[in-house]
PDB file of C-alpha atoms and ligand atoms in Angstrom:
ATOM      1  CA  MET A   1     -11.201  -8.650  -2.450  1.00 70.00           C
ATOM      2  CA  GLU A   2      -9.914 -12.218  -2.746  1.00 62.00           C
ATOM      3  CA  HIS A   3      -9.309 -11.711  -6.471  1.00 91.00           C
ATOM      4  CA  LEU A   4      -6.998  -8.731  -5.891  1.00 96.00           C
ATOM      5  CA  LYS A   5      -3.318  -9.158  -6.698  1.00 98.00           C
ATOM      6  CA  ILE A   6      -1.212  -7.223  -4.226  1.00 98.00           C
ATOM      7  CA  ALA A   7       2.416  -6.143  -4.495  1.00 98.00           C
ATOM      8  CA  ILE A   8       3.997  -5.624  -1.086  1.00 99.00           C
ATOM      9  CA  GLY A   9       7.369  -4.362   0.077  1.00 99.00           C
ATOM     10  CA  SER A  10       9.171  -2.758   2.978  1.00 99.00           C
ATOM     11  CA  ASP A  11      12.568  -1.608   4.078  1.00 98.00           C
ATOM     12  CA  HIS A  12      14.074  -2.734   7.402  1.00 98.00           C
ATOM     13  CA  GLY A  13      11.969  -0.121   9.233  1.00 98.00           C
ATOM     14  CA  GLY A  14       8.781  -1.778   8.028  1.00 98.00           C
ATOM     15  CA  PHE A  15       9.907  -5.390   7.844  1.00 98.00           C
ATOM     16  CA  LYS A  16       7.970  -6.668  10.850  1.00 98.00           C
ATOM     17  CA  TYR A  17       4.667  -5.153   9.706  1.00 98.00           C
ATOM     18  CA  LYS A  18       5.207  -6.408   6.169  1.00 98.00           C
ATOM     19  CA  GLN A  19       5.399  -9.925   7.521  1.00 98.00           C
ATOM     20  CA  LYS A  20       2.237  -9.376   9.601  1.00 98.00           C
ATOM     21  CA  ILE A  21       0.394  -8.005   6.574  1.00 98.00           C
ATOM     22  CA  ILE A  22       1.502 -11.016   4.545  1.00 98.00           C
ATOM     23  CA  GLU A  23       0.020 -13.268   7.245  1.00 98.00           C
ATOM     24  CA  TYR A  24      -3.215 -11.294   6.918  1.00 98.00           C
ATOM     25  CA  LEU A  25      -3.224 -11.657   3.100  1.00 98.00           C
ATOM     26  CA  GLU A  26      -2.555 -15.380   3.315  1.00 98.00           C
ATOM     27  CA  SER A  27      -5.337 -15.870   5.871  1.00 97.00           C
ATOM     28  CA  ARG A  28      -7.762 -14.349   3.332  1.00 96.00           C
ATOM     29  CA  ASN A  29      -6.370 -16.134   0.274  1.00 96.00           C
ATOM     30  CA  ILE A  30      -5.307 -12.859  -1.298  1.00 97.00           C
ATOM     31  CA  GLU A  31      -2.638 -13.291  -3.961  1.00 98.00           C
ATOM     32  CA  TYR A  32       0.496 -11.230  -3.354  1.00 98.00           C
ATOM     33  CA  LYS A  33       3.999 -10.667  -4.609  1.00 98.00           C
ATOM     34  CA  ASP A  34       6.598  -9.829  -1.954  1.00 98.00           C
ATOM     35  CA  VAL A  35       9.388  -7.705  -3.462  1.00 98.00           C
ATOM     36  CA  GLY A  36      11.351  -7.666  -0.186  1.00 97.00           C
ATOM     37  CA  THR A  37      13.155  -6.808   1.880  1.00 98.00           C
ATOM     38  CA  TYR A  38      13.536 -10.351   3.094  1.00 98.00           C
ATOM     39  CA  THR A  39      15.695  -9.791   6.203  1.00 97.00           C
ATOM     40  CA  PRO A  40      15.808  -7.122   8.933  1.00 96.00           C
ATOM     41  CA  GLU A  41      19.157  -5.795   7.605  1.00 98.00           C
ATOM     42  CA  ALA A  42      19.214  -2.151   6.558  1.00 98.00           C
ATOM     43  CA  CYS A  43      18.302  -1.442   2.938  1.00 98.00           C
ATOM     44  CA  ASP A  44      17.188   1.467   0.739  1.00 98.00           C
ATOM     45  CA  TYR A  45      13.446   2.133   0.697  1.00 98.00           C
ATOM     46  CA  PRO A  46      13.346   3.902  -2.721  1.00 98.00           C
ATOM     47  CA  VAL A  47      14.402   0.691  -4.462  1.00 98.00           C
ATOM     48  CA  ILE A  48      11.555  -1.233  -2.838  1.00 98.00           C
ATOM     49  CA  ALA A  49       9.074   1.579  -3.561  1.00 98.00           C
ATOM     50  CA  ARG A  50      10.061   1.538  -7.231  1.00 98.00           C
ATOM     51  CA  ASP A  51       9.656  -2.243  -7.489  1.00 98.00           C
ATOM     52  CA  VAL A  52       6.137  -2.193  -6.010  1.00 99.00           C
ATOM     53  CA  ALA A  53       5.166   0.874  -8.047  1.00 98.00           C
ATOM     54  CA  GLU A  54       6.271  -0.737 -11.309  1.00 98.00           C
ATOM     55  CA  LEU A  55       4.239  -3.862 -10.603  1.00 98.00           C
ATOM     56  CA  VAL A  56       1.168  -1.697 -10.010  1.00 98.00           C
ATOM     57  CA  VAL A  57       1.464   0.679 -12.964  1.00 98.00           C
ATOM     58  CA  SER A  58       2.289  -2.189 -15.333  1.00 98.00           C
ATOM     59  CA  GLY A  59      -0.902  -3.964 -14.260  1.00 98.00           C
ATOM     60  CA  GLN A  60       0.922  -7.046 -12.969  1.00 98.00           C
ATOM     61  CA  SER A  61      -0.498  -6.184  -9.549  1.00 98.00           C
ATOM     62  CA  ASP A  62      -3.796  -4.440  -8.858  1.00 98.00           C
ATOM     63  CA  ARG A  63      -2.572  -2.510  -5.840  1.00 98.00           C
ATOM     64  CA  GLY A  64       0.487  -2.129  -3.655  1.00 98.00           C
ATOM     65  CA  ILE A  65       1.360  -1.852   0.019  1.00 99.00           C
ATOM     66  CA  LEU A  66       4.606  -0.257   1.213  1.00 99.00           C
ATOM     67  CA  VAL A  67       5.897  -0.060   4.777  1.00 99.00           C
ATOM     68  CA  CYS A  68       8.882   1.835   6.137  1.00 98.00           C
ATOM     69  CA  GLY A  69       9.609   3.484   9.479  1.00 98.00           C
ATOM     70  CA  THR A  70       7.320   6.437   8.887  1.00 98.00           C
ATOM     71  CA  GLY A  71       5.736   5.595   5.536  1.00 98.00           C
ATOM     72  CA  ILE A  72       6.943   8.984   4.338  1.00 98.00           C
ATOM     73  CA  GLY A  73       9.969   7.898   2.324  1.00 98.00           C
ATOM     74  CA  MET A  74       7.956   5.165   0.640  1.00 98.00           C
ATOM     75  CA  SER A  75       5.151   7.545  -0.295  1.00 98.00           C
ATOM     76  CA  ILE A  76       7.527  10.195  -1.641  1.00 98.00           C
ATOM     77  CA  ALA A  77       9.399   7.634  -3.729  1.00 98.00           C
ATOM     78  CA  ALA A  78       6.330   5.759  -5.014  1.00 98.00           C
ATOM     79  CA  ASN A  79       4.561   8.956  -6.053  1.00 98.00           C
ATOM     80  CA  LYS A  80       7.487   9.782  -8.387  1.00 98.00           C
ATOM     81  CA  ILE A  81       6.346   6.955 -10.659  1.00 98.00           C
ATOM     82  CA  ARG A  82       3.742   8.064 -13.204  1.00 97.00           C
ATOM     83  CA  GLY A  83       0.393   6.443 -12.554  1.00 98.00           C
ATOM     84  CA  VAL A  84       0.993   5.891  -8.844  1.00 98.00           C
ATOM     85  CA  ARG A  85      -1.392   7.385  -6.314  1.00 98.00           C
ATOM     86  CA  ALA A  86       0.249   6.430  -3.041  1.00 98.00           C
ATOM     87  CA  ALA A  87      -1.534   7.339   0.194  1.00 99.00           C
ATOM     88  CA  LEU A  88       0.234   7.420   3.555  1.00 99.00           C
ATOM     89  CA  CYS A  89      -2.447   6.491   6.084  1.00 99.00           C
ATOM     90  CA  GLY A  90      -2.369   6.492   9.871  1.00 98.00           C
ATOM     91  CA  ASP A  91      -6.108   6.063  10.417  1.00 98.00           C
ATOM     92  CA  THR A  92      -8.943   4.050   8.902  1.00 98.00           C
ATOM     93  CA  TYR A  93     -10.944   7.101   7.749  1.00 98.00           C
ATOM     94  CA  SER A  94      -8.079   8.285   5.564  1.00 98.00           C
ATOM     95  CA  ALA A  95      -7.581   4.755   4.286  1.00 98.00           C
ATOM     96  CA  ARG A  96     -11.248   4.484   3.272  1.00 98.00           C
ATOM     97  CA  VAL A  97     -11.378   7.893   1.621  1.00 98.00           C
ATOM     98  CA  SER A  98      -8.023   7.408  -0.132  1.00 98.00           C
ATOM     99  CA  ARG A  99      -9.750   4.598  -2.010  1.00 98.00           C
ATOM    100  CA  ALA A 100     -13.243   6.066  -2.364  1.00 98.00           C
ATOM    101  CA  HIS A 101     -12.168   9.553  -3.483  1.00 98.00           C
ATOM    102  CA  ASN A 102      -8.528   9.355  -4.594  1.00 98.00           C
ATOM    103  CA  ASN A 103      -8.511   5.847  -6.049  1.00 98.00           C
ATOM    104  CA  ALA A 104      -5.206   5.305  -4.249  1.00 98.00           C
ATOM    105  CA  ASN A 105      -3.400   2.359  -5.762  1.00 98.00           C
ATOM    106  CA  ILE A 106      -0.620   2.111  -3.169  1.00 99.00           C
ATOM    107  CA  LEU A 107      -1.047   2.206   0.621  1.00 99.00           C
ATOM    108  CA  CYS A 108       1.925   3.388   2.696  1.00 99.00           C
ATOM    109  CA  LEU A 109       2.271   2.680   6.407  1.00 99.00           C
ATOM    110  CA  GLY A 110       4.738   3.712   9.098  1.00 99.00           C
ATOM    111  CA  GLU A 111       5.749   0.889  11.426  1.00 98.00           C
ATOM    112  CA  ARG A 112       7.373   3.288  13.890  1.00 98.00           C
ATOM    113  CA  VAL A 113       4.283   5.511  13.980  1.00 98.00           C
ATOM    114  CA  ILE A 114       1.187   3.338  14.365  1.00 98.00           C
ATOM    115  CA  GLY A 115       0.404   0.156  16.274  1.00 98.00           C
ATOM    116  CA  GLU A 116       0.299  -3.210  14.598  1.00 98.00           C
ATOM    117  CA  HIS A 117      -3.426  -3.767  15.046  1.00 98.00           C
ATOM    118  CA  LEU A 118      -4.271  -0.353  13.667  1.00 98.00           C
ATOM    119  CA  ALA A 119      -2.001  -1.048  10.690  1.00 99.00           C
ATOM    120  CA  LEU A 120      -3.878  -4.273   9.980  1.00 98.00           C
ATOM    121  CA  ASP A 121      -7.265  -2.530  10.325  1.00 98.00           C
ATOM    122  CA  ILE A 122      -6.085   0.110   7.858  1.00 99.00           C
ATOM    123  CA  VAL A 123      -5.036  -2.599   5.404  1.00 98.00           C
ATOM    124  CA  ASP A 124      -8.408  -4.319   5.801  1.00 98.00           C
ATOM    125  CA  VAL A 125     -10.426  -1.164   5.143  1.00 98.00           C
ATOM    126  CA  TRP A 126      -8.173  -0.074   2.295  1.00 98.00           C
ATOM    127  CA  LEU A 127      -8.452  -3.404   0.504  1.00 98.00           C
ATOM    128  CA  LYS A 128     -12.225  -3.588   0.915  1.00 98.00           C
ATOM    129  CA  THR A 129     -13.058  -0.073  -0.266  1.00 98.00           C
ATOM    130  CA  GLY A 130     -13.786   0.681  -3.903  1.00 98.00           C
ATOM    131  CA  PHE A 131     -13.414   3.901  -5.883  1.00 98.00           C
ATOM    132  CA  GLU A 132     -16.632   5.914  -6.018  1.00 97.00           C
ATOM    133  CA  GLY A 133     -15.905   7.446  -9.425  1.00 96.00           C
ATOM    134  CA  GLY A 134     -18.211  10.305 -10.530  1.00 95.00           C
ATOM    135  CA  ARG A 135     -16.898  13.716  -9.504  1.00 97.00           C
ATOM    136  CA  HIS A 136     -13.908  12.004  -7.923  1.00 97.00           C
ATOM    137  CA  LYS A 137     -12.944  10.467 -11.249  1.00 97.00           C
ATOM    138  CA  ARG A 138     -12.827  13.918 -12.835  1.00 97.00           C
ATOM    139  CA  ARG A 139     -10.395  15.057 -10.136  1.00 97.00           C
ATOM    140  CA  VAL A 140      -8.206  11.974 -10.378  1.00 97.00           C
ATOM    141  CA  ASP A 141      -8.159  12.415 -14.169  1.00 97.00           C
ATOM    142  CA  ILE A 142      -6.823  15.953 -13.658  1.00 97.00           C
ATOM    143  CA  ILE A 143      -3.944  14.525 -11.614  1.00 94.00           C
ATOM    144  CA  GLU A 144      -3.166  11.981 -14.318  1.00 92.00           C
TER     145      GLU A 144
HETATM  146  C1  RB5 B 201      14.941   3.955   7.998  1.00 54.79           C
HETATM  147  O1  RB5 B 201      15.703   4.253   9.122  1.00 54.79           O
HETATM  148  C2  RB5 B 201      13.887   5.031   7.779  1.00 54.79           C
HETATM  149  O2  RB5 B 201      14.475   6.200   7.371  1.00 54.79           O
HETATM  150  C3  RB5 B 201      12.878   4.561   6.764  1.00 54.79           C
HETATM  151  O3  RB5 B 201      12.296   3.362   7.176  1.00 54.79           O
HETATM  152  C4  RB5 B 201      11.698   5.475   6.510  1.00 54.79           C
HETATM  153  O4  RB5 B 201      11.108   5.898   7.703  1.00 54.79           O
HETATM  154  C5  RB5 B 201      11.924   6.583   5.590  1.00 54.79           C
HETATM  155  O5  RB5 B 201      11.032   7.374   5.279  1.00 54.79           O
END
């Protein structure tokens, strides 16, 4: 997973977890691009979601991580961009299967919903899990 290039972003509601996830990425030498927000001041999550989504669908980043208060706004906004498969995860099982079955290319998290350590476990599992392909590829192809 060290070779993955990650795009990461949050609004003010997810700012603290974004910084924690960045610490995690740095500790594992994972390359990342932080699109902001860069301060705890209020900002608009759809702008951040778009910036991460465009990095992912253009191939400049392999996958993206988005954090807001609930993760819901980020997932709604990111999934508007063609080619995005954003998964809002609050548990490690969903995180694993969102990769294995859905080939999710963006992970969304809610800072106001789940604890910090769970969020980091979800990131860890999500980054380490590959797409299984096979019958799941057929289904993802139907979405695309
Ligand atoms: C910001 O207050 C909050 O609405 C945002 O972080 C997010 O939860 C939206 O879905």
